[in-house]
mmCIF file of C-alpha atoms and ligand atoms in Angstrom:
data_model
loop_
_atom_site.group_PDB
_atom_site.id
_atom_site.type_symbol
_atom_site.label_atom_id
_atom_site.label_comp_id
_atom_site.label_asym_id
_atom_site.label_seq_id
_atom_site.Cartn_x
_atom_site.Cartn_y
_atom_site.Cartn_z
ATOM 1 C CA MET A 1 19.574 20.764 24.571
ATOM 2 C CA ARG A 2 21.666 19.980 21.488
ATOM 3 C CA MET A 3 23.198 22.861 19.598
ATOM 4 C CA SER A 4 21.109 22.277 16.501
ATOM 5 C CA GLN A 5 18.001 22.526 18.700
ATOM 6 C CA VAL A 6 19.169 25.877 20.035
ATOM 7 C CA LEU A 7 19.530 27.111 16.470
ATOM 8 C CA ARG A 8 16.108 25.813 15.439
ATOM 9 C CA GLN A 9 14.521 27.417 18.489
ATOM 10 C CA LEU A 10 16.185 30.723 17.622
ATOM 11 C CA GLN A 11 14.754 30.473 14.149
ATOM 12 C CA ALA A 12 11.275 29.508 15.398
ATOM 13 C CA GLU A 13 11.234 32.467 17.793
ATOM 14 C CA GLN A 14 12.203 34.814 14.989
ATOM 15 C CA SER A 15 9.554 33.578 12.606
ATOM 16 C CA SER A 16 6.730 33.442 15.174
ATOM 17 C CA SER A 17 7.276 36.925 16.568
ATOM 18 C CA GLY A 18 4.818 38.397 14.054
ATOM 19 C CA ARG A 19 6.927 41.113 12.514
ATOM 20 C CA ARG A 20 9.948 40.112 10.496
ATOM 21 C CA PRO A 21 12.945 41.832 12.131
ATOM 22 C CA SER A 22 15.408 43.799 10.043
ATOM 23 C CA LEU A 23 18.811 42.203 9.528
ATOM 24 C CA MET A 24 20.499 44.678 11.876
ATOM 25 C CA GLU A 25 17.957 44.028 14.657
ATOM 26 C CA ARG A 26 18.080 40.296 14.229
ATOM 27 C CA TYR A 27 21.849 39.972 14.504
ATOM 28 C CA ALA A 28 22.538 43.041 16.663
ATOM 29 C CA ASP A 29 24.603 40.895 19.063
ATOM 30 C CA PHE A 30 27.022 40.068 16.262
ATOM 31 C CA LEU A 31 27.076 43.446 14.491
ATOM 32 C CA PRO A 32 28.654 46.822 15.317
ATOM 33 C CA VAL A 33 25.288 48.591 15.710
ATOM 34 C CA THR A 34 24.578 51.181 18.409
ATOM 35 C CA ASP A 35 21.512 53.117 19.557
ATOM 36 C CA ASP A 36 22.620 55.858 17.169
ATOM 37 C CA THR A 37 22.724 53.614 14.104
ATOM 38 C CA PRO A 38 19.830 54.604 11.793
ATOM 39 C CA LYS A 39 17.172 51.902 11.506
ATOM 40 C CA LEU A 40 17.686 51.278 7.826
ATOM 41 C CA GLY A 41 16.209 48.194 6.157
ATOM 42 C CA LEU A 42 14.589 47.091 2.898
ATOM 43 C CA GLY A 43 13.898 43.493 3.933
ATOM 44 C CA GLU A 44 17.410 42.127 3.458
ATOM 45 C CA GLY A 45 18.389 38.707 4.742
ATOM 46 C CA PHE A 46 16.062 35.746 5.367
ATOM 47 C CA THR A 47 16.876 34.344 1.925
ATOM 48 C CA PRO A 48 15.838 30.742 1.306
ATOM 49 C CA LEU A 49 18.022 27.659 1.486
ATOM 50 C CA VAL A 50 16.699 25.384 -1.257
ATOM 51 C CA HIS A 51 17.480 21.678 -1.560
ATOM 52 C CA ALA A 52 18.736 21.150 -5.133
ATOM 53 C CA ARG A 53 17.426 17.604 -5.394
ATOM 54 C CA THR A 54 17.742 17.060 -9.135
ATOM 55 C CA LEU A 55 21.069 18.724 -9.796
ATOM 56 C CA GLY A 56 22.567 17.424 -6.580
ATOM 57 C CA ARG A 57 21.629 13.822 -7.335
ATOM 58 C CA ALA A 58 22.964 14.122 -10.890
ATOM 59 C CA MET A 59 26.325 15.329 -9.534
ATOM 60 C CA GLY A 60 26.586 12.668 -6.855
ATOM 61 C CA CYS A 61 25.889 15.259 -4.151
ATOM 62 C CA PRO A 62 22.391 14.439 -2.856
ATOM 63 C CA LEU A 63 22.740 16.934 -0.004
ATOM 64 C CA LEU A 64 23.350 19.984 -2.199
ATOM 65 C CA TYR A 65 21.582 23.149 -1.026
ATOM 66 C CA LEU A 66 21.387 26.567 -2.649
ATOM 67 C CA LYS A 67 21.488 29.791 -0.622
ATOM 68 C CA VAL A 68 19.365 31.937 -2.913
ATOM 69 C CA GLU A 69 20.667 35.464 -2.382
ATOM 70 C CA GLY A 70 19.017 36.654 -5.592
ATOM 71 C CA GLN A 71 15.882 37.057 -3.468
ATOM 72 C CA SER A 72 17.407 40.054 -1.674
ATOM 73 C CA PRO A 73 15.780 43.521 -2.064
ATOM 74 C CA THR A 74 17.975 44.592 -4.989
ATOM 75 C CA GLY A 75 18.521 41.056 -6.237
ATOM 76 C CA SER A 76 21.943 40.245 -4.820
ATOM 77 C CA PHE A 77 23.803 39.401 -1.592
ATOM 78 C CA LYS A 78 25.270 42.897 -1.524
ATOM 79 C CA ASP A 79 22.235 44.176 0.388
ATOM 80 C CA ARG A 80 23.287 42.428 3.630
ATOM 81 C CA GLY A 81 26.474 44.440 3.829
ATOM 82 C CA MET A 82 25.197 47.597 2.165
ATOM 83 C CA VAL A 83 22.462 48.190 4.750
ATOM 84 C CA LEU A 84 25.104 48.306 7.462
ATOM 85 C CA ALA A 85 27.682 50.279 5.434
ATOM 86 C CA VAL A 86 25.146 52.976 4.527
ATOM 87 C CA ALA A 87 23.627 53.110 8.027
ATOM 88 C CA LYS A 88 27.074 53.485 9.609
ATOM 89 C CA ALA A 89 28.018 56.149 7.021
ATOM 90 C CA VAL A 90 24.905 58.144 7.976
ATOM 91 C CA GLU A 91 25.641 57.588 11.685
ATOM 92 C CA ALA A 92 29.112 59.058 11.113
ATOM 93 C CA GLY A 93 27.619 62.114 9.400
ATOM 94 C CA ALA A 94 28.401 61.270 5.760
ATOM 95 C CA LYS A 95 26.412 63.118 3.104
ATOM 96 C CA ALA A 96 27.465 60.878 0.217
ATOM 97 C CA VAL A 97 28.572 57.327 -0.454
ATOM 98 C CA MET A 98 30.566 56.101 -3.400
ATOM 99 C CA CYS A 99 31.543 52.786 -4.957
ATOM 100 C CA ALA A 100 33.075 51.155 -7.991
ATOM 101 C CA SER A 101 31.085 48.235 -9.272
ATOM 102 C CA THR A 102 30.407 45.589 -11.851
ATOM 103 C CA GLY A 103 26.737 46.386 -11.182
ATOM 104 C CA ASN A 104 25.375 44.696 -8.075
ATOM 105 C CA THR A 105 27.227 46.808 -5.530
ATOM 106 C CA SER A 106 26.102 49.954 -7.332
ATOM 107 C CA ALA A 107 22.467 48.790 -7.500
ATOM 108 C CA SER A 108 22.526 48.087 -3.776
ATOM 109 C CA ALA A 109 24.328 51.320 -2.842
ATOM 110 C CA ALA A 110 21.872 53.304 -4.980
ATOM 111 C CA ALA A 111 18.842 51.742 -3.270
ATOM 112 C CA TYR A 112 20.082 52.015 0.333
ATOM 113 C CA GLY A 113 21.415 55.520 -0.303
ATOM 114 C CA ALA A 114 17.998 56.525 -1.662
ATOM 115 C CA ALA A 115 16.287 55.063 1.412
ATOM 116 C CA ALA A 116 18.729 56.810 3.751
ATOM 117 C CA GLY A 117 18.394 60.111 1.909
ATOM 118 C CA ILE A 118 22.061 60.564 1.000
ATOM 119 C CA GLU A 119 23.774 61.111 -2.299
ATOM 120 C CA VAL A 120 25.168 58.090 -4.133
ATOM 121 C CA VAL A 121 27.914 58.177 -6.754
ATOM 122 C CA VAL A 122 28.816 55.036 -8.667
ATOM 123 C CA VAL A 123 31.873 54.648 -10.882
ATOM 124 C CA LEU A 124 31.380 51.927 -13.461
ATOM 125 C CA PRO A 125 33.588 50.370 -16.135
ATOM 126 C CA ARG A 126 32.064 51.650 -19.360
ATOM 127 C CA GLY A 127 30.121 49.164 -21.449
ATOM 128 C CA ARG A 128 30.523 46.229 -19.075
ATOM 129 C CA ILE A 129 27.497 46.532 -16.813
ATOM 130 C CA ALA A 130 24.457 44.287 -17.356
ATOM 131 C CA ALA A 131 21.401 46.274 -18.454
ATOM 132 C CA GLY A 132 19.270 45.520 -15.394
ATOM 133 C CA LYS A 133 22.008 46.529 -12.948
ATOM 134 C CA MET A 134 22.541 49.799 -14.806
ATOM 135 C CA LEU A 135 18.804 50.444 -14.705
ATOM 136 C CA GLN A 136 18.702 49.917 -10.935
ATOM 137 C CA ALA A 137 21.317 52.616 -10.326
ATOM 138 C CA HIS A 138 19.473 55.016 -12.649
ATOM 139 C CA ALA A 139 16.089 54.252 -11.093
ATOM 140 C CA ALA A 140 17.299 55.005 -7.566
ATOM 141 C CA GLY A 141 18.733 58.328 -8.700
ATOM 142 C CA ALA A 142 22.442 57.603 -8.269
ATOM 143 C CA ARG A 143 24.921 59.765 -10.141
ATOM 144 C CA ILE A 144 26.788 57.505 -12.529
ATOM 145 C CA VAL A 145 30.301 58.040 -13.865
ATOM 146 C CA ALA A 146 31.502 55.631 -16.565
ATOM 147 C CA VAL A 147 35.265 55.171 -16.917
ATOM 148 C CA GLU A 148 37.409 53.309 -19.422
ATOM 149 C CA GLY A 149 38.972 50.075 -18.219
ATOM 150 C CA GLY A 150 37.759 47.334 -15.931
ATOM 151 C CA PHE A 151 36.529 47.019 -12.350
ATOM 152 C CA ASP A 152 40.078 47.157 -10.970
ATOM 153 C CA ASP A 153 40.605 50.589 -12.579
ATOM 154 C CA ALA A 154 37.274 51.906 -11.267
ATOM 155 C CA LEU A 155 38.058 50.690 -7.729
ATOM 156 C CA GLN A 156 41.447 52.384 -7.843
ATOM 157 C CA VAL A 157 39.748 55.689 -8.726
ATOM 158 C CA VAL A 158 37.148 55.601 -5.938
ATOM 159 C CA ARG A 159 39.753 54.569 -3.361
ATOM 160 C CA GLU A 160 41.854 57.556 -4.301
ATOM 161 C CA ILE A 161 38.888 59.916 -4.047
ATOM 162 C CA ALA A 162 37.764 58.549 -0.672
ATOM 163 C CA ASP A 163 41.313 58.610 0.742
ATOM 164 C CA ASP A 164 41.938 62.258 -0.141
ATOM 165 C CA PRO A 165 40.221 64.550 2.365
ATOM 166 C CA GLU A 166 41.458 67.614 0.490
ATOM 167 C CA GLY A 167 40.070 66.553 -2.850
ATOM 168 C CA GLY A 168 36.397 67.514 -2.452
ATOM 169 C CA PRO A 169 33.390 66.669 -0.293
ATOM 170 C CA ALA A 170 33.890 63.848 2.242
ATOM 171 C CA VAL A 171 32.472 60.619 0.874
ATOM 172 C CA THR A 172 32.289 57.165 2.405
ATOM 173 C CA LEU A 173 33.504 54.314 0.243
ATOM 174 C CA VAL A 174 31.017 51.409 0.334
ATOM 175 C CA ASN A 175 32.933 48.797 -1.621
ATOM 176 C CA SER A 176 33.736 45.654 0.337
ATOM 177 C CA VAL A 177 36.966 47.279 1.581
ATOM 178 C CA ASN A 178 34.546 49.145 3.895
ATOM 179 C CA PRO A 179 34.643 46.880 6.997
ATOM 180 C CA TYR A 180 30.874 47.146 7.601
ATOM 181 C CA ARG A 181 30.180 45.464 4.281
ATOM 182 C CA LEU A 182 31.784 42.191 5.359
ATOM 183 C CA GLU A 183 30.238 42.466 8.822
ATOM 184 C CA GLY A 184 26.777 42.543 7.247
ATOM 185 C CA GLN A 185 27.540 39.845 4.706
ATOM 186 C CA LYS A 186 28.682 37.366 7.346
ATOM 187 C CA THR A 187 25.041 37.059 8.456
ATOM 188 C CA ALA A 188 24.402 34.775 5.472
ATOM 189 C CA ALA A 189 26.561 32.146 7.190
ATOM 190 C CA PHE A 190 24.439 32.526 10.339
ATOM 191 C CA GLU A 191 21.257 31.859 8.345
ATOM 192 C CA VAL A 192 22.791 28.798 6.687
ATOM 193 C CA CYS A 193 23.655 27.360 10.118
ATOM 194 C CA GLU A 194 20.157 28.065 11.455
ATOM 195 C CA ASP A 195 18.455 26.464 8.444
ATOM 196 C CA LEU A 196 20.636 23.339 8.511
ATOM 197 C CA GLY A 197 20.812 23.079 12.291
ATOM 198 C CA GLY A 198 24.608 23.246 12.042
ATOM 199 C CA ALA A 199 27.359 24.232 9.636
ATOM 200 C CA PRO A 200 27.553 22.448 6.247
ATOM 201 C CA ASP A 201 30.574 20.328 5.313
ATOM 202 C CA TYR A 202 31.316 22.504 2.265
ATOM 203 C CA LEU A 203 30.454 26.075 1.297
ATOM 204 C CA SER A 204 30.827 26.801 -2.399
ATOM 205 C CA ILE A 205 30.906 30.422 -3.504
ATOM 206 C CA PRO A 206 31.806 32.616 -6.504
ATOM 207 C CA VAL A 207 34.886 34.770 -5.884
ATOM 208 C CA GLY A 208 35.256 38.206 -7.458
ATOM 209 C CA ASN A 209 36.736 40.861 -5.222
ATOM 210 C CA ALA A 210 36.878 38.087 -2.569
ATOM 211 C CA GLY A 211 34.809 39.932 0.047
ATOM 212 C CA ASN A 212 31.964 37.453 0.283
ATOM 213 C CA ILE A 213 34.069 34.329 0.841
ATOM 214 C CA THR A 214 35.887 36.267 3.577
ATOM 215 C CA ALA A 215 32.579 37.316 5.161
ATOM 216 C CA TYR A 216 31.121 33.775 5.178
ATOM 217 C CA TRP A 217 34.273 32.379 6.739
ATOM 218 C CA ARG A 218 34.079 35.017 9.467
ATOM 219 C CA GLY A 219 30.390 34.253 10.051
ATOM 220 C CA PHE A 220 30.965 30.520 10.469
ATOM 221 C CA GLY A 221 33.888 31.270 12.775
ATOM 222 C CA GLU A 222 31.801 33.562 14.985
ATOM 223 C CA TYR A 223 28.951 31.060 15.311
ATOM 224 C CA ARG A 224 31.463 28.398 16.278
ATOM 225 C CA ALA A 225 33.178 30.703 18.772
ATOM 226 C CA ALA A 226 29.748 31.536 20.275
ATOM 227 C CA GLY A 227 29.104 27.815 20.726
ATOM 228 C CA LEU A 228 26.153 27.798 18.323
ATOM 229 C CA VAL A 229 27.740 25.314 15.910
ATOM 230 C CA GLU A 230 30.464 22.752 16.426
ATOM 231 C CA THR A 231 32.145 22.727 13.030
ATOM 232 C CA ALA A 232 33.002 25.008 10.120
ATOM 233 C CA PRO A 233 32.804 24.123 6.428
ATOM 234 C CA ARG A 234 35.607 23.743 3.934
ATOM 235 C CA MET A 235 35.457 26.866 1.794
ATOM 236 C CA LEU A 236 35.400 26.282 -1.960
ATOM 237 C CA GLY A 237 35.798 29.484 -3.970
ATOM 238 C CA PHE A 238 35.378 29.726 -7.745
ATOM 239 C CA GLN A 239 36.601 32.492 -10.006
ATOM 240 C CA ALA A 240 35.867 32.846 -13.715
ATOM 241 C CA ALA A 241 38.723 31.588 -15.859
ATOM 242 C CA GLY A 242 40.658 34.669 -16.923
ATOM 243 C CA ALA A 243 40.628 36.058 -13.398
ATOM 244 C CA ALA A 244 42.550 33.219 -11.750
ATOM 245 C CA PRO A 245 44.961 32.643 -10.174
ATOM 246 C CA LEU A 246 43.771 34.640 -7.209
ATOM 247 C CA VAL A 247 47.162 35.192 -5.671
ATOM 248 C CA LEU A 248 48.931 36.781 -8.585
ATOM 249 C CA GLY A 249 46.485 39.289 -9.989
ATOM 250 C CA HIS A 250 46.728 40.450 -13.558
ATOM 251 C CA GLN A 251 44.981 42.559 -16.154
ATOM 252 C CA VAL A 252 41.514 41.403 -17.161
ATOM 253 C CA ASP A 253 40.810 42.957 -20.496
ATOM 254 C CA ASP A 254 38.070 41.086 -22.315
ATOM 255 C CA PRO A 255 34.858 43.130 -21.934
ATOM 256 C CA GLN A 256 32.761 40.694 -23.977
ATOM 257 C CA THR A 257 32.933 37.774 -21.590
ATOM 258 C CA ILE A 258 30.189 36.740 -19.195
ATOM 259 C CA ALA A 259 30.284 36.765 -15.396
ATOM 260 C CA THR A 260 32.325 39.948 -15.151
ATOM 261 C CA ALA A 261 31.529 40.141 -11.404
ATOM 262 C CA ILE A 262 33.956 37.270 -10.837
ATOM 263 C CA ARG A 263 36.504 38.213 -13.474
ATOM 264 C CA ILE A 264 38.526 40.595 -11.360
ATOM 265 C CA GLY A 265 42.287 40.910 -11.797
ATOM 266 C CA ARG A 266 43.314 42.137 -8.331
ATOM 267 C CA PRO A 267 40.756 41.019 -5.719
ATOM 268 C CA ALA A 268 40.839 43.533 -2.853
ATOM 269 C CA SER A 269 40.283 40.860 -0.184
ATOM 270 C CA GLY A 270 42.453 38.267 -1.925
ATOM 271 C CA ASP A 271 44.702 37.641 1.084
ATOM 272 C CA MET A 272 41.762 37.056 3.410
ATOM 273 C CA ALA A 273 40.192 34.694 0.875
ATOM 274 C CA LEU A 274 43.400 32.671 0.765
ATOM 275 C CA ALA A 275 43.399 32.556 4.566
ATOM 276 C CA ALA A 276 39.793 31.288 4.515
ATOM 277 C CA ARG A 277 40.815 28.611 2.021
ATOM 278 C CA ASP A 278 43.838 27.496 4.032
ATOM 279 C CA GLU A 279 42.294 27.649 7.507
ATOM 280 C CA SER A 280 39.262 25.671 6.326
ATOM 281 C CA GLY A 281 41.166 23.128 4.234
ATOM 282 C CA GLY A 282 39.314 24.276 1.124
ATOM 283 C CA LEU A 283 40.314 25.379 -2.348
ATOM 284 C CA ILE A 284 39.993 28.251 -4.820
ATOM 285 C CA GLU A 285 39.833 27.358 -8.491
ATOM 286 C CA ALA A 286 38.695 28.685 -11.827
ATOM 287 C CA VAL A 287 35.684 27.552 -13.851
ATOM 288 C CA SER A 288 35.344 28.146 -17.584
ATOM 289 C CA ASP A 289 32.606 30.161 -19.286
ATOM 290 C CA GLU A 290 31.214 26.921 -20.696
ATOM 291 C CA GLU A 291 31.020 25.326 -17.249
ATOM 292 C CA ILE A 292 29.371 28.468 -15.858
ATOM 293 C CA LEU A 293 26.771 28.644 -18.636
ATOM 294 C CA ASP A 294 25.934 24.937 -18.274
ATOM 295 C CA ALA A 295 25.293 25.422 -14.558
ATOM 296 C CA TYR A 296 23.349 28.653 -15.251
ATOM 297 C CA GLN A 297 21.004 26.805 -17.606
ATOM 298 C CA ASP A 298 20.700 23.721 -15.391
ATOM 299 C CA LEU A 299 19.811 25.802 -12.325
ATOM 300 C CA ALA A 300 16.986 27.456 -14.261
ATOM 301 C CA ARG A 301 15.738 24.314 -16.030
ATOM 302 C CA HIS A 302 16.072 21.751 -13.240
ATOM 303 C CA GLU A 303 15.757 23.726 -10.020
ATOM 304 C CA GLY A 304 13.646 26.717 -11.101
ATOM 305 C CA ILE A 305 16.355 29.134 -9.982
ATOM 306 C CA PHE A 306 17.238 31.774 -12.530
ATOM 307 C CA CYS A 307 20.484 33.313 -11.341
ATOM 308 C CA GLU A 308 23.050 35.565 -12.905
ATOM 309 C CA PRO A 309 25.948 33.839 -14.661
ATOM 310 C CA ALA A 310 28.535 34.773 -11.995
ATOM 311 C CA SER A 311 26.350 33.078 -9.378
ATOM 312 C CA ALA A 312 26.274 29.794 -11.282
ATOM 313 C CA ALA A 313 30.046 29.509 -10.757
ATOM 314 C CA SER A 314 29.381 28.024 -7.306
ATOM 315 C CA VAL A 315 27.413 25.139 -8.809
ATOM 316 C CA ALA A 316 29.753 24.780 -11.797
ATOM 317 C CA GLY A 317 32.621 24.507 -9.313
ATOM 318 C CA ILE A 318 30.933 21.888 -7.152
ATOM 319 C CA ARG A 319 30.123 19.860 -10.253
ATOM 320 C CA LYS A 320 33.779 19.961 -11.280
ATOM 321 C CA VAL A 321 35.153 19.095 -7.855
ATOM 322 C CA ALA A 322 32.592 16.299 -7.381
ATOM 323 C CA ALA A 323 33.422 14.862 -10.825
ATOM 324 C CA ALA A 324 37.066 14.722 -9.728
ATOM 325 C CA GLY A 325 35.951 12.515 -6.826
ATOM 326 C CA LEU A 326 36.818 15.045 -4.140
ATOM 327 C CA ILE A 327 33.391 15.145 -2.432
ATOM 328 C CA ASP A 328 31.966 12.462 -0.168
ATOM 329 C CA PRO A 329 28.330 11.681 -1.209
ATOM 330 C CA ASP A 330 27.194 12.072 2.426
ATOM 331 C CA ALA A 331 28.554 15.633 2.597
ATOM 332 C CA THR A 332 26.223 18.567 3.115
ATOM 333 C CA ILE A 333 27.089 21.261 0.582
ATOM 334 C CA VAL A 334 25.778 24.793 0.348
ATOM 335 C CA ALA A 335 26.318 26.648 -2.929
ATOM 336 C CA VAL A 336 25.764 30.386 -2.698
ATOM 337 C CA ILE A 337 23.634 31.771 -5.531
ATOM 338 C CA THR A 338 24.712 35.375 -5.257
ATOM 339 C CA GLY A 339 22.302 37.217 -7.577
ATOM 340 C CA THR A 340 19.216 37.021 -9.772
ATOM 341 C CA GLY A 341 19.279 36.351 -13.523
ATOM 342 C CA LEU A 342 16.730 39.070 -14.256
ATOM 343 C CA LYS A 343 19.437 41.738 -14.229
ATOM 344 C CA ASP A 344 21.228 40.335 -17.230
ATOM 345 C CA PRO A 345 18.849 39.877 -20.171
ATOM 346 C CA ASP A 346 21.717 39.664 -22.668
ATOM 347 C CA THR A 347 23.144 36.464 -21.196
ATOM 348 C CA GLY A 348 19.561 35.339 -20.574
ATOM 349 C CA ALA A 349 19.117 35.349 -24.356
ATOM 350 C CA THR A 350 21.165 32.133 -24.439
ATOM 351 C CA LEU A 351 18.209 30.448 -22.719
ATOM 352 C CA VAL A 352 15.567 31.688 -25.153
ATOM 353 C CA ARG A 353 13.810 29.199 -27.425
ATOM 354 C CA PRO A 354 11.554 30.192 -30.333
ATOM 355 C CA THR A 355 8.130 31.407 -29.205
ATOM 356 C CA LEU A 356 5.276 29.455 -30.793
ATOM 357 C CA GLU A 357 2.673 31.445 -32.696
ATOM 358 C CA ALA A 358 -1.050 30.658 -32.776
ATOM 359 C CA GLU A 359 -4.493 32.177 -33.365
ATOM 360 C CA PRO A 360 -6.239 32.968 -30.052
ATOM 361 C CA THR A 361 -8.260 29.756 -29.914
ATOM 362 C CA ALA A 362 -7.820 26.655 -27.783
ATOM 363 C CA ALA A 363 -7.601 24.473 -30.869
ATOM 364 C CA ALA A 364 -4.892 26.593 -32.463
ATOM 365 C CA VAL A 365 -2.796 26.754 -29.271
ATOM 366 C CA ARG A 366 -3.118 22.957 -28.874
ATOM 367 C CA ALA A 367 -2.113 22.467 -32.490
ATOM 368 C CA SER A 368 0.943 24.708 -32.086
ATOM 369 C CA LEU A 369 2.010 22.533 -29.158
ATOM 370 C CA GLY A 370 1.531 19.359 -31.185
ATOM 371 C CA TRP A 371 -1.155 18.120 -28.735
HETATM 372 N N1 LIG B 1 28.412 37.182 -7.471
HETATM 373 C C1 LIG B 1 27.869 38.315 -7.911
HETATM 374 C C2 LIG B 1 26.516 38.252 -8.526
HETATM 375 C C3 LIG B 1 28.566 39.549 -7.773
HETATM 376 O O1 LIG B 1 28.004 40.666 -8.197
HETATM 377 C C4 LIG B 1 29.842 39.539 -7.178
HETATM 378 C C5 LIG B 1 30.607 40.783 -7.024
HETATM 379 C C6 LIG B 1 30.356 38.320 -6.752
HETATM 380 C C7 LIG B 1 29.623 37.167 -6.914
HETATM 381 C C8 LIG B 1 31.698 38.220 -6.116
HETATM 382 O O2 LIG B 1 31.662 38.638 -4.787
HETATM 383 O O3 LIG B 1 33.416 40.374 -4.906
HETATM 384 O O4 LIG B 1 32.603 39.526 -2.718
HETATM 385 O O5 LIG B 1 33.981 38.085 -4.186
HETATM 386 N N2 LIG B 1 30.244 41.885 -7.529
HETATM 387 C C9 LIG B 1 30.933 43.169 -7.295
HETATM 388 C C10 LIG B 1 30.061 44.324 -7.742
HETATM 389 C C11 LIG B 1 32.305 43.177 -7.805
HETATM 390 O O6 LIG B 1 30.606 45.391 -8.044
HETATM 391 O O7 LIG B 1 28.849 44.196 -7.764
HETATM 392 P P1 LIG B 1 32.996 39.188 -4.100
#
C-alpha cells in the first residue's frame, strides 16, 4: 500500500468511528500523554484544508490550500497546544496558569483553564488587544493584568514570575516557551499530510513569537521519521514589517499598527524558526501592512474566509514570493490561516461598505439594489 493510502485510511477510520476523538486521543502516539493526563478537550483540531481556487489561480499557484485554524474552539490555532499545556499543568498539580499575549493565547488559556477548573492570569500589553480577544478572556473569567509596553515586555514579566518559586503561588507558564504548546501545535502538520495524502511542497505561515513555524516543522519531521510521508515542505515564514528581521530583534513600539500578533521584536523561538527555515530550504521575510490588508480582504471576498489580519500574512507572503517567480506552478502550497477575523472588529471596519436603506417592502428593497 502506498504511503498516501495509509494516510487516507487513517483519516477514514477516524471519521467513520462515530465519535470524533479529542486531539490528545487521536495523536496519543505522537504526544507526551499518559493515563494520568486529564481528558481535556473542547473540540480542537480537525480544522479544514480548503482549496483556494480563485486566489491561487490569480497568483499563479493553482494548488494553493488554506489550513483554516480560525475554526478552532476559541478561534485560533493556539487551542491545539493549549489543551495539552493546560492538561499537563493540571497533571503536575498546578493550581494556576499564566501567559503574556497579544490576545489569542490569552483567549485560549482562559477557555481551557475554565474547562479544567484552574485559575488563569493573563498579562496583556495595554491598549493593543483586539476587542474580541479581550472579551474572550473576560468571558472565561480570567484575571487580566494590563501592562505598559508591548508583547515582549509582557512576556518578560510572566517569565520572571514563573521562574521565581519564592515569589508567590506556583504557576505554570503556558506561552509557547512551554514545551507542551509546540507538541500540541505540531498536530496541524499531521492533519495537513492526512488531507493531502502527503506533505505539501511549501508551507506558508505567519511568524510572531515563532512557535508555530517551529511546531509545524517538527510535525512534518515526525511524520517523515515515522514513514507516513516521504518528503517535508519548504517552510516560508512571514513577519509583519516592523518586526523583521527575525534574527536581530528590536523594539516594536507602534501600538496603532495592525497584525500585532506577528509584530514581535524578540521572538522567543526565533532560533528554532531559523533552523526550520535553513533545514527545509525555505525563507523568512516581512510583508507590509498594505500587502497584509490586501490579502485579508481578498481571502474574505474571493474565498469566503474571514481571518484576522495577522493570519493573512501567509497568503500575502505567498503572493509576493510567487510574483518574484520563486514558486513552480505545479507546487502544492499550504498557507496557514491562524485565526478568525471576528475577533478584530476594528480592522474589520476596513471591509465595511455603506448599508443600503429601504422600506420593508420587496419593491423598496429591489429599488435600493437598483434591480
Ligand atoms: N497568527 C495569529 C493569529 C497569532 O495570534 C499569532 C501569535 C501568530 C500568528 C504567530 O504565531 O507566535 O507561534 O509565531 N499570537 C501570540 C498571542 C503572540 O499572544 O496570541 P507564533
